CSV table of C-alpha atoms in Angstrom, one decimal:
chain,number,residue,atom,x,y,z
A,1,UNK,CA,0.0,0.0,0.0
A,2,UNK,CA,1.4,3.0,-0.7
A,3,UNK,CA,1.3,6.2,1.5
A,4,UNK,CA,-1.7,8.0,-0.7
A,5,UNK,CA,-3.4,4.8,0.1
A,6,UNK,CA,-2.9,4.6,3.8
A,7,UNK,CA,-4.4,8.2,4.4
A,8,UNK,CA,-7.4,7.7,2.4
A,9,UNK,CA,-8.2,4.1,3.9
A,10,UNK,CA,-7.0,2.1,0.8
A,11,UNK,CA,-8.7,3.7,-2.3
A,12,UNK,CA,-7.0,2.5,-5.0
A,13,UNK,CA,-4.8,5.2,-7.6
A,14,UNK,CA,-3.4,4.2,-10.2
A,15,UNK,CA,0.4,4.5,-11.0
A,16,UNK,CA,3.0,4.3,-13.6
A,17,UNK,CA,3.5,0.4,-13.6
A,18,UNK,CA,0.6,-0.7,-15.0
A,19,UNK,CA,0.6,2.0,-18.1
A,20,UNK,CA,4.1,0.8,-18.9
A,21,UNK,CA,3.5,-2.9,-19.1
A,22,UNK,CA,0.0,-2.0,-21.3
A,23,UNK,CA,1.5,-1.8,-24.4
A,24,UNK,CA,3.0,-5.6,-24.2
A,25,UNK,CA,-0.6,-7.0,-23.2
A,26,UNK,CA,-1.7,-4.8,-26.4
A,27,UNK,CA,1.1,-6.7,-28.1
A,28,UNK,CA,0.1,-9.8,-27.1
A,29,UNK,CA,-3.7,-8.4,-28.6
A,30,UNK,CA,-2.1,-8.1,-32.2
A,31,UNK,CA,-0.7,-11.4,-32.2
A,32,UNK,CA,-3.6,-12.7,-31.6
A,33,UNK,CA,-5.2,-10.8,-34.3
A,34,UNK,CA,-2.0,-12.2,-36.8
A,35,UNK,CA,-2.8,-15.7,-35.9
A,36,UNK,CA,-6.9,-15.2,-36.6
A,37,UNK,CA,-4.9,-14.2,-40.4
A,38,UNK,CA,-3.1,-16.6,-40.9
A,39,UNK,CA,-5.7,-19.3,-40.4
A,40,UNK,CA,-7.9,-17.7,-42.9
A,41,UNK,CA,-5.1,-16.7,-45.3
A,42,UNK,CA,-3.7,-20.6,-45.2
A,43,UNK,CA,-7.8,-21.4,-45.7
A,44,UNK,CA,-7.2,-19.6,-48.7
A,45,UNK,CA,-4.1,-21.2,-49.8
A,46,UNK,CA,-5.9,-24.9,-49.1
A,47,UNK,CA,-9.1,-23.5,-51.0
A,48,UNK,CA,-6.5,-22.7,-54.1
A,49,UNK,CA,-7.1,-18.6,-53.8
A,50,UNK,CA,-3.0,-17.9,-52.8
A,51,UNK,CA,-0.2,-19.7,-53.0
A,52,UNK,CA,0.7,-21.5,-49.8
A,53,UNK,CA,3.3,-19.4,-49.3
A,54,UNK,CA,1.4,-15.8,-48.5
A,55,UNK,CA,0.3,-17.4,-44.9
A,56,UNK,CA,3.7,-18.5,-44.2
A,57,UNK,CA,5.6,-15.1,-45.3
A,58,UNK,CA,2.7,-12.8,-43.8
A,59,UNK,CA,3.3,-14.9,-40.5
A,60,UNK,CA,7.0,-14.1,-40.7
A,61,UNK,CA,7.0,-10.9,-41.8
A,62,UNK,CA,4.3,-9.7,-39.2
A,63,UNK,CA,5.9,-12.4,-36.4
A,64,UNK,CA,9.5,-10.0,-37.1
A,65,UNK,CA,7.5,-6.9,-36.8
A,66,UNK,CA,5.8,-8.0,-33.3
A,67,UNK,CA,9.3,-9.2,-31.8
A,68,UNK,CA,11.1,-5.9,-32.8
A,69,UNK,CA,8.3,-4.1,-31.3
A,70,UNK,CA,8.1,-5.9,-28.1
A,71,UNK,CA,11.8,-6.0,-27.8
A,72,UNK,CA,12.0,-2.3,-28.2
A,73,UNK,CA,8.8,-1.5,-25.3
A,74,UNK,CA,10.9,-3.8,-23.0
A,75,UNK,CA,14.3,-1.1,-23.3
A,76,UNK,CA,14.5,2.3,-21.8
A,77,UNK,CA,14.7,3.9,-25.1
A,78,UNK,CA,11.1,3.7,-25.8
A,79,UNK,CA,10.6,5.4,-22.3
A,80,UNK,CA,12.2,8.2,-23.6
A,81,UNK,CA,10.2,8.8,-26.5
A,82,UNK,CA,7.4,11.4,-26.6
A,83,UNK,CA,5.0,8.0,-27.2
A,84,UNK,CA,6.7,5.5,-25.1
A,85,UNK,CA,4.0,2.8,-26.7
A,86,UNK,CA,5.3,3.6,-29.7
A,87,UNK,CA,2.1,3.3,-31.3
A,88,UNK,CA,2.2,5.8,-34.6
A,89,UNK,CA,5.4,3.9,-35.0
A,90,UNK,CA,3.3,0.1,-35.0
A,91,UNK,CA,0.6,2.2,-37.1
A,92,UNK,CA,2.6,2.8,-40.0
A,93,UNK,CA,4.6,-0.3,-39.9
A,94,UNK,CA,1.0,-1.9,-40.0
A,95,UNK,CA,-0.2,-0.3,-42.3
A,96,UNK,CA,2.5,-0.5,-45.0
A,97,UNK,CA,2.7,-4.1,-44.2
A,98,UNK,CA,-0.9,-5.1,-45.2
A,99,UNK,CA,-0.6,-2.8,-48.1
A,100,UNK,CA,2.3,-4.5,-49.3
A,101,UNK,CA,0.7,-7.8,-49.1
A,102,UNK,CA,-2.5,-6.4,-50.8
A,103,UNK,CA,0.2,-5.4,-54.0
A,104,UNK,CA,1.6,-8.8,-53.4
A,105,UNK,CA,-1.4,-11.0,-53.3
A,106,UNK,CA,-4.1,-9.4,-56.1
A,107,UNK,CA,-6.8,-11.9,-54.8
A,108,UNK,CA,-6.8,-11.0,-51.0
A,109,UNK,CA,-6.2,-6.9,-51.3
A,110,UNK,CA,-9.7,-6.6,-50.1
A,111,UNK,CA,-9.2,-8.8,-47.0
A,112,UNK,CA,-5.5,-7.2,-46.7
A,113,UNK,CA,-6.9,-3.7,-46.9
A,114,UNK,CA,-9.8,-4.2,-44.3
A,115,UNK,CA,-7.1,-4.8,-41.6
A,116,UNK,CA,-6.7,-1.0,-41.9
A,117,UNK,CA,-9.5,-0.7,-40.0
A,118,UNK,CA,-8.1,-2.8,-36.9
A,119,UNK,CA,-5.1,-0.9,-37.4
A,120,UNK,CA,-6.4,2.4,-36.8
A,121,UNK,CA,-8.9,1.2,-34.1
A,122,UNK,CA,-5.9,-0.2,-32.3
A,123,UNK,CA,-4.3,3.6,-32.9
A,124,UNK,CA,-6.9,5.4,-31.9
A,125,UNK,CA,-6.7,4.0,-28.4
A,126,UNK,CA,-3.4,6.1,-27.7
A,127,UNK,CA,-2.8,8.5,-30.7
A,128,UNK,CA,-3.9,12.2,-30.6
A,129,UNK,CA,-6.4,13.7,-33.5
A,130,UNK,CA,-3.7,15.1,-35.1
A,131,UNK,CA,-1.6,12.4,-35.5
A,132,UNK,CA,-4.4,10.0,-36.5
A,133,UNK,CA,-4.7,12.3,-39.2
A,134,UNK,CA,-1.3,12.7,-40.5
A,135,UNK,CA,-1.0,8.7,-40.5
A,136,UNK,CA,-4.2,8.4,-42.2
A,137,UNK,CA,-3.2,11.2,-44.8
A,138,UNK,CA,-0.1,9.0,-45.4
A,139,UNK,CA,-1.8,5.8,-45.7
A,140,UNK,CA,-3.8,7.3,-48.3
A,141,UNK,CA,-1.3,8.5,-50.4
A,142,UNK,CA,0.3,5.3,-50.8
A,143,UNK,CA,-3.2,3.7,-51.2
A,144,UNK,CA,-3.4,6.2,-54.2
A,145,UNK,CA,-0.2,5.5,-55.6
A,146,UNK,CA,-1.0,1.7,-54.7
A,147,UNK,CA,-4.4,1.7,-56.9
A,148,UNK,CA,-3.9,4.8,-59.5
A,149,UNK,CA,-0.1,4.5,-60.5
A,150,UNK,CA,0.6,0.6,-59.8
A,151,UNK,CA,-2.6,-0.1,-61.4
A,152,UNK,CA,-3.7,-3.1,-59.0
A,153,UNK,CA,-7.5,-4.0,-58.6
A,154,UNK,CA,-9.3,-4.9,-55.7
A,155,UNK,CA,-10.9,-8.0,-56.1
A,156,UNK,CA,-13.2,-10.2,-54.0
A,157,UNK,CA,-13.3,-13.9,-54.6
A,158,UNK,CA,-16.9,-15.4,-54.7
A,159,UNK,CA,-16.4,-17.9,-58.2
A,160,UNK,CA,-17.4,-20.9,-55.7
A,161,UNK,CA,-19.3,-21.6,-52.7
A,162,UNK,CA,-16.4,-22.4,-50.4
A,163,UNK,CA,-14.7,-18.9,-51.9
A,164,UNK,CA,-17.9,-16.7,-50.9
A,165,UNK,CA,-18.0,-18.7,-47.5
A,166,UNK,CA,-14.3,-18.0,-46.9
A,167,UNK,CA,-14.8,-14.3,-47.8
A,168,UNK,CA,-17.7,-14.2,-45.2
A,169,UNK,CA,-15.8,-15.3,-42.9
A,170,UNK,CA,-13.2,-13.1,-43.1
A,171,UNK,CA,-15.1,-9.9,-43.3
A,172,UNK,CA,-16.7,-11.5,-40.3
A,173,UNK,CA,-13.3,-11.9,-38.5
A,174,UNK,CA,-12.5,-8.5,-38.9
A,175,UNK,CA,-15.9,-7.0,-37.8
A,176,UNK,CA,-15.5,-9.0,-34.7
A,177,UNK,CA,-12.4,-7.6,-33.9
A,178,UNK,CA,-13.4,-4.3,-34.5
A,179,UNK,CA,-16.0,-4.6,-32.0
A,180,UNK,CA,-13.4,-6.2,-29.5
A,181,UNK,CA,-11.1,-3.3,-30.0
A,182,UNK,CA,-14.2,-1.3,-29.8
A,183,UNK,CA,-15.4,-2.7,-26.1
A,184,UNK,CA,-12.1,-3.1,-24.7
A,185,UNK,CA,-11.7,0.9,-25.5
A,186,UNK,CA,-15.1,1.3,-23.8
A,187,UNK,CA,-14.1,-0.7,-20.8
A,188,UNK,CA,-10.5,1.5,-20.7
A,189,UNK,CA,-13.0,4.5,-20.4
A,190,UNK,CA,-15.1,3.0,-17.8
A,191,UNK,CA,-11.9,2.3,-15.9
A,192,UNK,CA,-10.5,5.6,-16.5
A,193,UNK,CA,-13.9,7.3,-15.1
A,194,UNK,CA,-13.5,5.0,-12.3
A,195,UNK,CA,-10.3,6.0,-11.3
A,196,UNK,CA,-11.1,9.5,-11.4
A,197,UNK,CA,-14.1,8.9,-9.2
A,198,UNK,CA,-11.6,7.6,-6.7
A,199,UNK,CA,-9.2,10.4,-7.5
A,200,UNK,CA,-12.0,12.6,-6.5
A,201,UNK,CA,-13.1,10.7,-3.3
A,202,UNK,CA,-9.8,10.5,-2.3
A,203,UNK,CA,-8.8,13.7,-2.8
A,204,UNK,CA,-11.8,15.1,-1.1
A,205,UNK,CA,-11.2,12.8,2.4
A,206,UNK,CA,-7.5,14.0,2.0
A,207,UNK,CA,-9.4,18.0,2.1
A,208,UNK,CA,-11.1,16.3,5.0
A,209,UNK,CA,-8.5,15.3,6.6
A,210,UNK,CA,-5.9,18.5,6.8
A,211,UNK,CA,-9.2,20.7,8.0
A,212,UNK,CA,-10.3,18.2,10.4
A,213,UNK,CA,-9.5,16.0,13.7
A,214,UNK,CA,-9.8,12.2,12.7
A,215,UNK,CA,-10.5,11.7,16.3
A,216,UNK,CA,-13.6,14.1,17.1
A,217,UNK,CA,-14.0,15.1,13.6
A,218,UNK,CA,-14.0,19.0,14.9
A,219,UNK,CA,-11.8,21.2,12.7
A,220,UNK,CA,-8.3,21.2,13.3
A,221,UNK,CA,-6.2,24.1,15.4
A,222,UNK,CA,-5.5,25.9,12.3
A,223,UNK,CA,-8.5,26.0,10.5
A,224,UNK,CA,-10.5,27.3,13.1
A,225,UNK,CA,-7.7,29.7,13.9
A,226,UNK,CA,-7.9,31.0,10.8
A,227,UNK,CA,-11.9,31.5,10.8
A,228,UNK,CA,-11.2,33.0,14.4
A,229,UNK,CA,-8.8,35.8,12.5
A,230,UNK,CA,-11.5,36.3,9.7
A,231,UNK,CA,-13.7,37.5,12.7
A,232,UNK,CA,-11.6,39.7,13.7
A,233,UNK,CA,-12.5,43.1,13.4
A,234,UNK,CA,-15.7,42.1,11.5
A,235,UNK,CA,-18.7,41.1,13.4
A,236,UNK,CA,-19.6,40.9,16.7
A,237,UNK,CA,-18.4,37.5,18.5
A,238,UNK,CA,-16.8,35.5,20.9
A,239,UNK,CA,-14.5,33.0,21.2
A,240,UNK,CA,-14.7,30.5,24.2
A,241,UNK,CA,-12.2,27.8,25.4
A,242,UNK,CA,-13.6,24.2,26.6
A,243,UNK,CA,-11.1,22.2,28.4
A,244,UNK,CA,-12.5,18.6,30.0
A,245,UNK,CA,-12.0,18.1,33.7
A,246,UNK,CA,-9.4,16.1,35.2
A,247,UNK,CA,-9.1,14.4,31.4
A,248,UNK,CA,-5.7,12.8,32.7
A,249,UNK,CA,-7.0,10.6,35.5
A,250,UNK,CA,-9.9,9.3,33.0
A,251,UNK,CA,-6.9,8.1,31.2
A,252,UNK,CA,-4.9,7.0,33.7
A,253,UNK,CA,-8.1,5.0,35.3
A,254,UNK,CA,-10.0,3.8,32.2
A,255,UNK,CA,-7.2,3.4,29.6
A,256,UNK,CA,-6.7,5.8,26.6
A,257,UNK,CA,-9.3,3.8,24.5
A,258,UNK,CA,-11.9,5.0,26.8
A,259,UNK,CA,-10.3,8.5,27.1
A,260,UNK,CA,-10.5,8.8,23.1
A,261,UNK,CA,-14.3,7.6,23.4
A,262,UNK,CA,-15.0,10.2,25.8
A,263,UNK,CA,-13.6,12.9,23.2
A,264,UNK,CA,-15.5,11.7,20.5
A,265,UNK,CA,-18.5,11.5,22.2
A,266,UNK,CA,-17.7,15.2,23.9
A,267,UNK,CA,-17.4,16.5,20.0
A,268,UNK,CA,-21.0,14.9,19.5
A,269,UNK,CA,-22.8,17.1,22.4
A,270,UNK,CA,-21.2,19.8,21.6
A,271,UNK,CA,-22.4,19.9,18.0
A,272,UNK,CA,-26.0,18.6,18.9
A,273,UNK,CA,-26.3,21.7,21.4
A,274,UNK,CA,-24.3,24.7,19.3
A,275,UNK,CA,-26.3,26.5,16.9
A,276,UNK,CA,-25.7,25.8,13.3
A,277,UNK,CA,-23.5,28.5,12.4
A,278,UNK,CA,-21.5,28.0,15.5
A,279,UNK,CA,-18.1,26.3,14.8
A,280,UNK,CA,-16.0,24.0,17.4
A,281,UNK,CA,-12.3,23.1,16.8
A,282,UNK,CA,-9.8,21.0,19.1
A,283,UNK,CA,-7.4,23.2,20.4
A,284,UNK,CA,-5.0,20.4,20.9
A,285,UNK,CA,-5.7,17.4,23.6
A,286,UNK,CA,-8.8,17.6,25.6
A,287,UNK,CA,-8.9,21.5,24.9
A,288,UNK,CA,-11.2,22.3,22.4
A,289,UNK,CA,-12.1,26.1,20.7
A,290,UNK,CA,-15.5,27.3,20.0
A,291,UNK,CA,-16.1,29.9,17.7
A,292,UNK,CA,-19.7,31.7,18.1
A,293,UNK,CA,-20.2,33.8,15.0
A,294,UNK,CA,-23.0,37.3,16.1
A,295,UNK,CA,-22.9,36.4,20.0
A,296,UNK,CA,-22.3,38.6,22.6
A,297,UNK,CA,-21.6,38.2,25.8
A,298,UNK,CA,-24.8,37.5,27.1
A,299,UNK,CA,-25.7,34.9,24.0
A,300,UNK,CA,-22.1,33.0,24.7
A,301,UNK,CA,-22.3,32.7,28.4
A,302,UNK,CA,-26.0,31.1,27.7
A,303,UNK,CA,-24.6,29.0,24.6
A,304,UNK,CA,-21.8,27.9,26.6
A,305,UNK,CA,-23.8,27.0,30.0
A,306,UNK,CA,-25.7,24.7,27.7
A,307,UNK,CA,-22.8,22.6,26.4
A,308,UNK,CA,-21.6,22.4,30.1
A,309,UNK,CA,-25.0,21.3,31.3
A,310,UNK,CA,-25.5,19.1,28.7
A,311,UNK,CA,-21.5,17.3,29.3
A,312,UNK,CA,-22.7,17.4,32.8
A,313,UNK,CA,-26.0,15.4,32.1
A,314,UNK,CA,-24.6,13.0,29.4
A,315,UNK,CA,-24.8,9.2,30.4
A,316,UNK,CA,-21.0,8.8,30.5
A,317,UNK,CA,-21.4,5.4,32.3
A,318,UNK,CA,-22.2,3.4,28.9
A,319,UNK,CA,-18.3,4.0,28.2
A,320,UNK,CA,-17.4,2.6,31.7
A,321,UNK,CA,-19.2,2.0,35.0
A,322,UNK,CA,-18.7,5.2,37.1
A,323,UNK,CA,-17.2,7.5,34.7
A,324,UNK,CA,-18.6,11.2,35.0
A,325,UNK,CA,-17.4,14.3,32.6
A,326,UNK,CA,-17.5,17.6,33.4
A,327,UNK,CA,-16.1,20.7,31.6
A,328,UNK,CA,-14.9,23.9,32.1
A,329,UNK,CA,-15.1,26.9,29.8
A,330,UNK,CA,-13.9,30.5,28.9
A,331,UNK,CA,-15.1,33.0,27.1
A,332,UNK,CA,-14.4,36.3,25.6
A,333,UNK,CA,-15.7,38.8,23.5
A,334,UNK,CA,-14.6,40.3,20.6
A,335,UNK,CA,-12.6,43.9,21.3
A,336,UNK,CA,-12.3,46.5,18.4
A,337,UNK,CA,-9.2,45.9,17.1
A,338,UNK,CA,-7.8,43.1,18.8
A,339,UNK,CA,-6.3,40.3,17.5
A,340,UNK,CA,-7.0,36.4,17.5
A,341,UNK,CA,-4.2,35.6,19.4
A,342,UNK,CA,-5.1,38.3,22.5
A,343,UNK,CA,-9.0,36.8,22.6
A,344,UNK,CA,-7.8,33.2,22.5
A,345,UNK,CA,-5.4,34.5,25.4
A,346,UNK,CA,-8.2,36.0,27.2
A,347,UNK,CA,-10.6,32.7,26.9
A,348,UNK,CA,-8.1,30.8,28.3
A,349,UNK,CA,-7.6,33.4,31.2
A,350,UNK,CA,-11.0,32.6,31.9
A,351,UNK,CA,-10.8,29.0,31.6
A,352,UNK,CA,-8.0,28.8,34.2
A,353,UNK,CA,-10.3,30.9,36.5
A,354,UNK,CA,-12.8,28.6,36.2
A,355,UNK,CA,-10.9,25.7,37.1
A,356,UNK,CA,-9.2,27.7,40.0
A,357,UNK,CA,-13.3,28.0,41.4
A,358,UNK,CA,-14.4,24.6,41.5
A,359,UNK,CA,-14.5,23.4,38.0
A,360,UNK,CA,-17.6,22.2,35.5
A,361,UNK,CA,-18.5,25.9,35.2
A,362,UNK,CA,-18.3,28.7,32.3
A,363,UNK,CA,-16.8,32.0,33.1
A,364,UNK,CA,-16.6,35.4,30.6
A,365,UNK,CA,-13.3,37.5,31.0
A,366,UNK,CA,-14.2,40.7,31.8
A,367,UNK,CA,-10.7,42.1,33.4
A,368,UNK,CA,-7.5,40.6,34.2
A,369,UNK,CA,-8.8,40.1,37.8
A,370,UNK,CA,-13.2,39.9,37.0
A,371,UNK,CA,-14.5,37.1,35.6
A,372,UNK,CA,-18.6,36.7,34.9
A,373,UNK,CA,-20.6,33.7,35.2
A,374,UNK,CA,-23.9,32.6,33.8
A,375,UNK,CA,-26.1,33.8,36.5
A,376,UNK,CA,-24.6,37.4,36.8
A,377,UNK,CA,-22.0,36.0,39.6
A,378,UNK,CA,-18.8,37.8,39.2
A,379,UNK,CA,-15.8,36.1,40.1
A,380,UNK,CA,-12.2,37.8,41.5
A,381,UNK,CA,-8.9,36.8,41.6
């Protein structure tokens, strides 16, 4: 698995490897394709259309072709080129090949000339429209040449029943293959949509990811950081600071399984009891930011009372028998001009004040020494 793979939970991207061993399996393809020839071109030669020999030199000339061709995909030099398949380069050689045989054996130029059409299909797997259109400008000339200059006819053998059956069948052979070459560059689009689906997904969980804890699935310090700085001499807000109670002993008494349960499900109250605009984001540990978007001070200490209440009155026993939660919170309000870092630093004054008085309770800063509660209660230090 490689390390793309490990963050997004083993979706599958594809790599170099298998494009560079394609064009051998395509090889493989065309020699396929050869042998489905030279059956029918030696079932020509037994039905007395050719001489015996055509199906024995077209197997050797094409067999050459195919080695050379693999041989030269298997070396670095072909990785080098511009087309590392070499496929304009199997085009042409193609193509001149089963001209030359259609020149060579007058009887069979249809059946010679129709592989053109495998030939291109084959090309227009990997070749770009403009070079499709150069090779077929180039075939055509020499076609012209071939017909116009040479003088050579195209001729279809049908004098017999046995020549009209073999004709069939080879007009048959290389409509089938079209249509093979045809599906299997429908199922290489199916595979490339495929892969770009998973590109997507994974690219989107990987976005998912750098904004958000994988633990409590609450934005990460910087993100909500960042939003906390975009307030900033905008609206009217407050930032408060949630830190659980005595997090350390849960751990130390219930094991850090539990202790990562109990964050998780401390995430999920918060959430269910913020309003929707409302935006909470783990500070680091078990501290957690809480960015409240229009809220003043009033409207954050009641927001905030009602996480704390609603940690208080969670049924924290289903994790493990006797475990209680509390939490402690600070808030403060957003000052004309001052920065994140000062109102985080002020939310956490206020935090620490209400840990100092007794814990599970939700204090505003009001001065370096004042600290508000809920219920109008003022706290010194």
């Amino acid at each position: 698995m490689n390390q793309l793979e490990a963050v997004v939970g083993g979706a599958t991207i594809p790599t170099a490897a298998p494009s560079k061993r394609r064009p051998w399996r395509l090889l493989g393809h065309i020699a396929a394709s050869v042998s489905v020839d030279v059956v029918l071109l030696a079932a020509f030669a037994h039905a007395g259309i050719v001489s015996a020999v055509v199906p024995v030199l077209y197997a050797l000339v094409t067999g050459c072709s195919i080695l050379v061709f693999y041989i030269l995909l298997r070396s670095d030099w072909s990785q080098r080129r511009r087309d590392p398949a070499l496929t304009r380069s199997q085009l042409l050689v193609s193509s001149l090949t089963v001209m030359g045989f259609s020149l060579y054996c007058e009887p069979l130029a249809f059946y010679f000339l129709m592989l053109l059409f495998m030939a291109f299909s084959f090309a227009a797997l990997r070749l770009r429209l403009k070079q499709m259109l150069t090779s077929f400008v180039l075939v055509m000339l020499v076609g012209t040449i071939d017909r116009l200059w040479l003088g050579t006819h195209l001729e279809i053998p049908g004098a017999t029943p046995t020549e009209q059956l073999l004709g069939w069948l080879a007009f048959a052979s290389v409509l089938l293959r079209c249509c093979m070459i045809g599906w299997y560059g429908n199922r290489l689009r199916r595979t490339l949509h495929q892969r770009n689906r998973e590109l997507a997904d994974a690219s989107q969980q990987i976005q998912y990811l750098a904004l958000h804890d994988s633990l409590t699935g609450t934005l990460r310090r910087t993100p909500v950081w960042n939003l906390i700085e975009r307030q900033c001499g905008l609206n009217i807000f407050s930032v408060a600071m949630l830190d659980l109670d005595h997090f350390k002993q849960i751990n130390d008494r219930y094991g850090h399984a539990i202790g990562d349960d109990v964050l998780r499900r401390f995430a999920e109250t918060v959430r269910d009891v913020i309003r929707p605009g409302d935006v909470v984001g783990r500070y680091g540990g078990e501290e957690f930011l809480l960015l409240l978007p229009g809220a003043n001070a009033d409207a954050a200490l009641a927001i905030t009372d009602r996480v704390r209440r609603a940690v208080a009155r969670h049924d924290w026993a289903r994790l493990a028998e006797g475990l209680c939660v509390t939490v402690s919170i600070g808030i403060a309000g957003a000052a004309l001009g001052e920065s994140a870092r000062s109102m985080v630093d002020r939310a956490d004054q206020a935090l620490y004040a209400a840990k100092r008085h007794g814990r599970n309770r939700v204090l505003l800063y009001r001065s370096p020494t004042q600290f508000e509660g809920p219920a109008g209660d003022s706290v010194g230090e």
